Short mmCIF file of C-alpha atoms in Angstrom, two decimals:
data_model
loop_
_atom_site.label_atom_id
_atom_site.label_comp_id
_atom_site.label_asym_id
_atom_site.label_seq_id
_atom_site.Cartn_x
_atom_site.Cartn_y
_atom_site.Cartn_z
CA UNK A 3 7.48 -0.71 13.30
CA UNK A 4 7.33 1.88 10.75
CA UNK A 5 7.26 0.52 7.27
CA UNK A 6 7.77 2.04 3.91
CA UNK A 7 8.38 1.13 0.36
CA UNK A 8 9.92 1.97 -2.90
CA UNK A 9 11.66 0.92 -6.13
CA UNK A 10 15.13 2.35 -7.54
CA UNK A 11 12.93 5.46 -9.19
CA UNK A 12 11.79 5.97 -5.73
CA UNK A 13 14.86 5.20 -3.61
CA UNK A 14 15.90 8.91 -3.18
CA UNK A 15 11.72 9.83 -1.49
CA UNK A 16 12.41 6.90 0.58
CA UNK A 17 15.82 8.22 2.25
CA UNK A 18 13.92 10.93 2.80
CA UNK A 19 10.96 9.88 4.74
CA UNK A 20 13.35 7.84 6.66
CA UNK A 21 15.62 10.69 7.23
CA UNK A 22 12.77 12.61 8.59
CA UNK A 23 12.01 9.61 10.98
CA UNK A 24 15.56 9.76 12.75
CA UNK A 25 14.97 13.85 12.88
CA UNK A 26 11.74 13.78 14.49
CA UNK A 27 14.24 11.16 17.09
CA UNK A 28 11.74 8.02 16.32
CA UNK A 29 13.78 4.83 17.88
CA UNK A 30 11.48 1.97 17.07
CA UNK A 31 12.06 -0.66 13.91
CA UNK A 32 12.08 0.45 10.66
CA UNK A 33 11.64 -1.66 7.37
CA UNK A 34 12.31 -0.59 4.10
CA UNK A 35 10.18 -3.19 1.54
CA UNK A 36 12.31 -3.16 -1.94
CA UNK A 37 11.58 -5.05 -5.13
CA UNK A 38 13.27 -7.16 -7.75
CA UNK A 39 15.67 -3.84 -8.88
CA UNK A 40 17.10 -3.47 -5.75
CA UNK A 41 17.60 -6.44 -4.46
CA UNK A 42 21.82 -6.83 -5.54
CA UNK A 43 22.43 -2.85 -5.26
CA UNK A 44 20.54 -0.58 -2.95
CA UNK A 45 23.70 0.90 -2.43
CA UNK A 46 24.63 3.38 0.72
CA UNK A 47 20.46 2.80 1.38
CA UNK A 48 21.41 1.77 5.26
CA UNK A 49 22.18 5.25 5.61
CA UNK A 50 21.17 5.44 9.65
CA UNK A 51 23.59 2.69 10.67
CA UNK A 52 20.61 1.76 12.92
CA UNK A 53 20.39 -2.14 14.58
CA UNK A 54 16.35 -1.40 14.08
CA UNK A 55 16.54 -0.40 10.50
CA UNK A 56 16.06 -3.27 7.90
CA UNK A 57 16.05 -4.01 4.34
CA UNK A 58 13.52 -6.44 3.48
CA UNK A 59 12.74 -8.02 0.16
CA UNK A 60 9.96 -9.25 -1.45
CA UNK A 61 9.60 -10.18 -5.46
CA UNK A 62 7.83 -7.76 -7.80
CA UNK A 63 3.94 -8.69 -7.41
CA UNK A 64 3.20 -10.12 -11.45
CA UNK A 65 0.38 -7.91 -13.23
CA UNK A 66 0.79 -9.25 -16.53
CA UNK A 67 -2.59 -11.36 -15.86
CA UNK A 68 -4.73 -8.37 -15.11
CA UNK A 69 -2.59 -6.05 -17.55
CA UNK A 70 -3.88 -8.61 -20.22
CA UNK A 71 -7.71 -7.80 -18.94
CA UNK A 72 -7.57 -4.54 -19.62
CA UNK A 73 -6.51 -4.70 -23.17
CA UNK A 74 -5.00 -1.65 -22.90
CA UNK A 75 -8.24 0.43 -21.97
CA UNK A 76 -7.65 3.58 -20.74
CA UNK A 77 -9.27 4.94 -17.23
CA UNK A 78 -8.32 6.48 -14.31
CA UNK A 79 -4.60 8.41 -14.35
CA UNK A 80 -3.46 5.28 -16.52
CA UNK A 81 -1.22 3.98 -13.47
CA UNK A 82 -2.48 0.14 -14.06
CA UNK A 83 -0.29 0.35 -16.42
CA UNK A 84 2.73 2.03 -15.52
CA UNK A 85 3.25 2.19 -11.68
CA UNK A 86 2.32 -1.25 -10.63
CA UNK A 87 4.99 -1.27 -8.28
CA UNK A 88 2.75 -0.25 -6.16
CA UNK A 89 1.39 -3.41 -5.74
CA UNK A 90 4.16 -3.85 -3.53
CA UNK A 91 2.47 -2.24 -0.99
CA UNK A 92 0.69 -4.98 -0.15
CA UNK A 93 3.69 -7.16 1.28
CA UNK A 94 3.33 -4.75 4.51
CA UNK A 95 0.10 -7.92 5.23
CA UNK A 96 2.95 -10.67 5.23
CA UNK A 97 3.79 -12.73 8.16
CA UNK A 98 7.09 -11.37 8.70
CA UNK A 99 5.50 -8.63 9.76
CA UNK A 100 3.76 -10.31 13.04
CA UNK A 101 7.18 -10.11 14.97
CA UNK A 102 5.77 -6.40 15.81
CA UNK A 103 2.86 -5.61 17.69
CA UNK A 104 1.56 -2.55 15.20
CA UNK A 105 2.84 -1.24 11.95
CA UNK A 106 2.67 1.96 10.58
CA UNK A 107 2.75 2.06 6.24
CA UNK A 108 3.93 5.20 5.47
CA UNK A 109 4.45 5.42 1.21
CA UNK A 110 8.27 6.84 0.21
CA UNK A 111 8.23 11.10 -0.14
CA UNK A 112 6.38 11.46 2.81
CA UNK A 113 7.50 14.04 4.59
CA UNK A 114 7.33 13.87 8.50
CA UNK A 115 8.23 17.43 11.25
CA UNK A 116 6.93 16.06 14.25
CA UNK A 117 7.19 13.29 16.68
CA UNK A 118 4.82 10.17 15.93
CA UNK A 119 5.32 8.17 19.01
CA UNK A 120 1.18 9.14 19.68
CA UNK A 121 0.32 7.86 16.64
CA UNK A 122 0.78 4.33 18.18
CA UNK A 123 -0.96 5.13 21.01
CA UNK A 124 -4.49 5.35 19.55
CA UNK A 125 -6.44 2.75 19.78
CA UNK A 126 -6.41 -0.11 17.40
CA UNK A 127 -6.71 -3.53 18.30
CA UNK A 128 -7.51 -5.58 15.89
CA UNK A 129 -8.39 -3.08 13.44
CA UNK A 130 -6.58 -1.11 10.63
CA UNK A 131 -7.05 2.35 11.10
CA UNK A 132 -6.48 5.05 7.86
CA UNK A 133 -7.70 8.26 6.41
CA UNK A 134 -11.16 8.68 4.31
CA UNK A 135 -9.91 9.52 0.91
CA UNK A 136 -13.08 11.37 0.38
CA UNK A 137 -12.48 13.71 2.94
CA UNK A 138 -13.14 16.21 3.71
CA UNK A 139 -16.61 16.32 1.15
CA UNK A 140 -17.20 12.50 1.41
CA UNK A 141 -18.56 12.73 -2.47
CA UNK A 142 -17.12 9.88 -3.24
CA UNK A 143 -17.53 5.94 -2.32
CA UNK A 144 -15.41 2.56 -3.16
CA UNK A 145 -17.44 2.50 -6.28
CA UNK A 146 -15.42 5.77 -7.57
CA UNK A 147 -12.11 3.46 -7.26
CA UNK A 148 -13.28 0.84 -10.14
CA UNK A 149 -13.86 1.37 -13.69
CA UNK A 150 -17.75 1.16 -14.74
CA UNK A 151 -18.26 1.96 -18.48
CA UNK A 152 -15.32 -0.75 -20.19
CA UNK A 153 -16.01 -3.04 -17.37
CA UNK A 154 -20.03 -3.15 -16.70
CA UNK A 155 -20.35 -7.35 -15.98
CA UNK A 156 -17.40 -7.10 -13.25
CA UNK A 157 -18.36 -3.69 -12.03
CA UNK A 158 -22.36 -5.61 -11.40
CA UNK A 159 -20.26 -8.44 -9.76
CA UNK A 160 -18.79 -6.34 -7.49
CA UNK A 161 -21.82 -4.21 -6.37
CA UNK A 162 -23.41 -8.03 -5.78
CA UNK A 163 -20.34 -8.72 -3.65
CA UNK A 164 -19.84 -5.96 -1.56
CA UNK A 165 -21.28 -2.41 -0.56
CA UNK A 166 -19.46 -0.05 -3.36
CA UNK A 167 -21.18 2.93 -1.68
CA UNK A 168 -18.98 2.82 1.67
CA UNK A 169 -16.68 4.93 2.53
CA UNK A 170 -13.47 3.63 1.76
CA UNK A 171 -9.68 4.51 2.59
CA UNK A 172 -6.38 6.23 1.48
CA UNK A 173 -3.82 3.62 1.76
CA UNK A 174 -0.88 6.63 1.98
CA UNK A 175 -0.76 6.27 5.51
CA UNK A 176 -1.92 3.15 7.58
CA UNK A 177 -2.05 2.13 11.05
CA UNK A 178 -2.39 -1.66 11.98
CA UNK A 179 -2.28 -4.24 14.52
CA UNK A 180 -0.54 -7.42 13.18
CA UNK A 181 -2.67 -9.50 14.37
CA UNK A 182 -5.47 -8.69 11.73
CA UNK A 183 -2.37 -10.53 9.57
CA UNK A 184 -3.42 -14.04 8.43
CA UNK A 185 -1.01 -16.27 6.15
CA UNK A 186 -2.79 -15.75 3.01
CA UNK A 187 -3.45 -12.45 3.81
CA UNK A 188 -1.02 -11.40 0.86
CA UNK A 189 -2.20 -13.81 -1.90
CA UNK A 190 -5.69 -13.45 -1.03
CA UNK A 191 -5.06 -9.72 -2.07
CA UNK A 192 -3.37 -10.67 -5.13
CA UNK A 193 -6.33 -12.98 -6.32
CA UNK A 194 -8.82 -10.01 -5.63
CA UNK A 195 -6.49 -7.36 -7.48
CA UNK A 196 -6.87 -10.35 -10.79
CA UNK A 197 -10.29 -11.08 -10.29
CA UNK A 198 -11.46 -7.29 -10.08
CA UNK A 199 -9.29 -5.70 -12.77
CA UNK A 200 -10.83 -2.96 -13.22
CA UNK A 201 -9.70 -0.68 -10.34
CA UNK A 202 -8.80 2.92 -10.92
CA UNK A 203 -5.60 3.45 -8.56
CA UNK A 204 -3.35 -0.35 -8.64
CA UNK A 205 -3.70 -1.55 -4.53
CA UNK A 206 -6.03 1.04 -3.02
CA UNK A 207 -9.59 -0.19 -4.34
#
């Protein structure tokens, strides 16, 4: 299944990446996640008249909690604060998913010229396979994705917690078996995205 995502700002990127998908002649599933301002009008969005295209909903992930954290500090590009949708992101871990063997998350605008049938065929059982975002200099770890100076206490919580000088990955394209999916898997996100405010760029950190 090939999964991507968008709001009504992004409903015109989406068409396109799925477009693309029906030119490069890909005929497995394909879900479209939407949020809260789509869910009575995505309009003509079932553009393929396609039996293995879907529209799936899922409700607008609340940030008002960790929005409330931050008291408005600014950091990073300042999208905590005004592109949270892309929280949403993080529905591709629910359990609807596990009626497919893999998933690939592909975000809306992509653009895609050649076949990605091979794609599925590397190997990745069990695992969740992405790009390094620090490529192709690897400069930068997971501790570049959280905010330091207005956030010190959580920032030393986190470094006692887990090793913030891995490597981590972009979440722009992601490969995954569905069987790394758990039921919680979703929430559990949620509750780390509240506890650890302080990250840079909304889902990715």
């Amino acid at each position: 299944c090939v999964i991507t995502f968008c709001n009504k700002e992004y409903l015109d990127k989406a068409r396109k990446t799925i477009k693309d998908l029906a030119k490069v002649k890909y005929s497995g599933n394909i879900v479209l996640m939407i949020g809260d301002d789509l869910l009575d009008d995505f309009g003509d969005i079932n553009l393929e008249s396609n039996q293995r295209f879907a529209v799936k909903y899922f409700h607008d992930i609340d940030r008002s909690y960790a929005i409330g954290k931050m008291e408005n500090k600014q950091f990073g590009d300042g999208r905590q604060y005004n592109k949270t949708f892309q929280w949403h992101k993080i529905h591709c871990f629910d359990s609807y998913f596990k009626k497919y063997d893999s998933c690939l998350l592909i975000d809306a605008g992509t653009r895609i010229f050649k076949p990605i049938d091979k794609i599925f065929d590397i190997e990745h059982k069990n695992r969740l396979l992405a790009h390094s975002d620090a490529y192709p200099d690897y400069n930068r770890t997971l501790e570049n994705q959280f905010e330091k100076f207005y956030f010190d206490k959580l920032f030393d919580e986190l470094e006692s917690r887990y090793n913030m000088d891995a490597d981590y990955f972009q979440s722009t394209v992601m490969l995954y078996d569905t069987n790394i999916i758990h039921d919680n898997m979703v929430n559990d996100i949620i509750e780390l995205g509240n506890k650890y405010y302080n990250c840079k760029t909304n889902e990715q950190g």
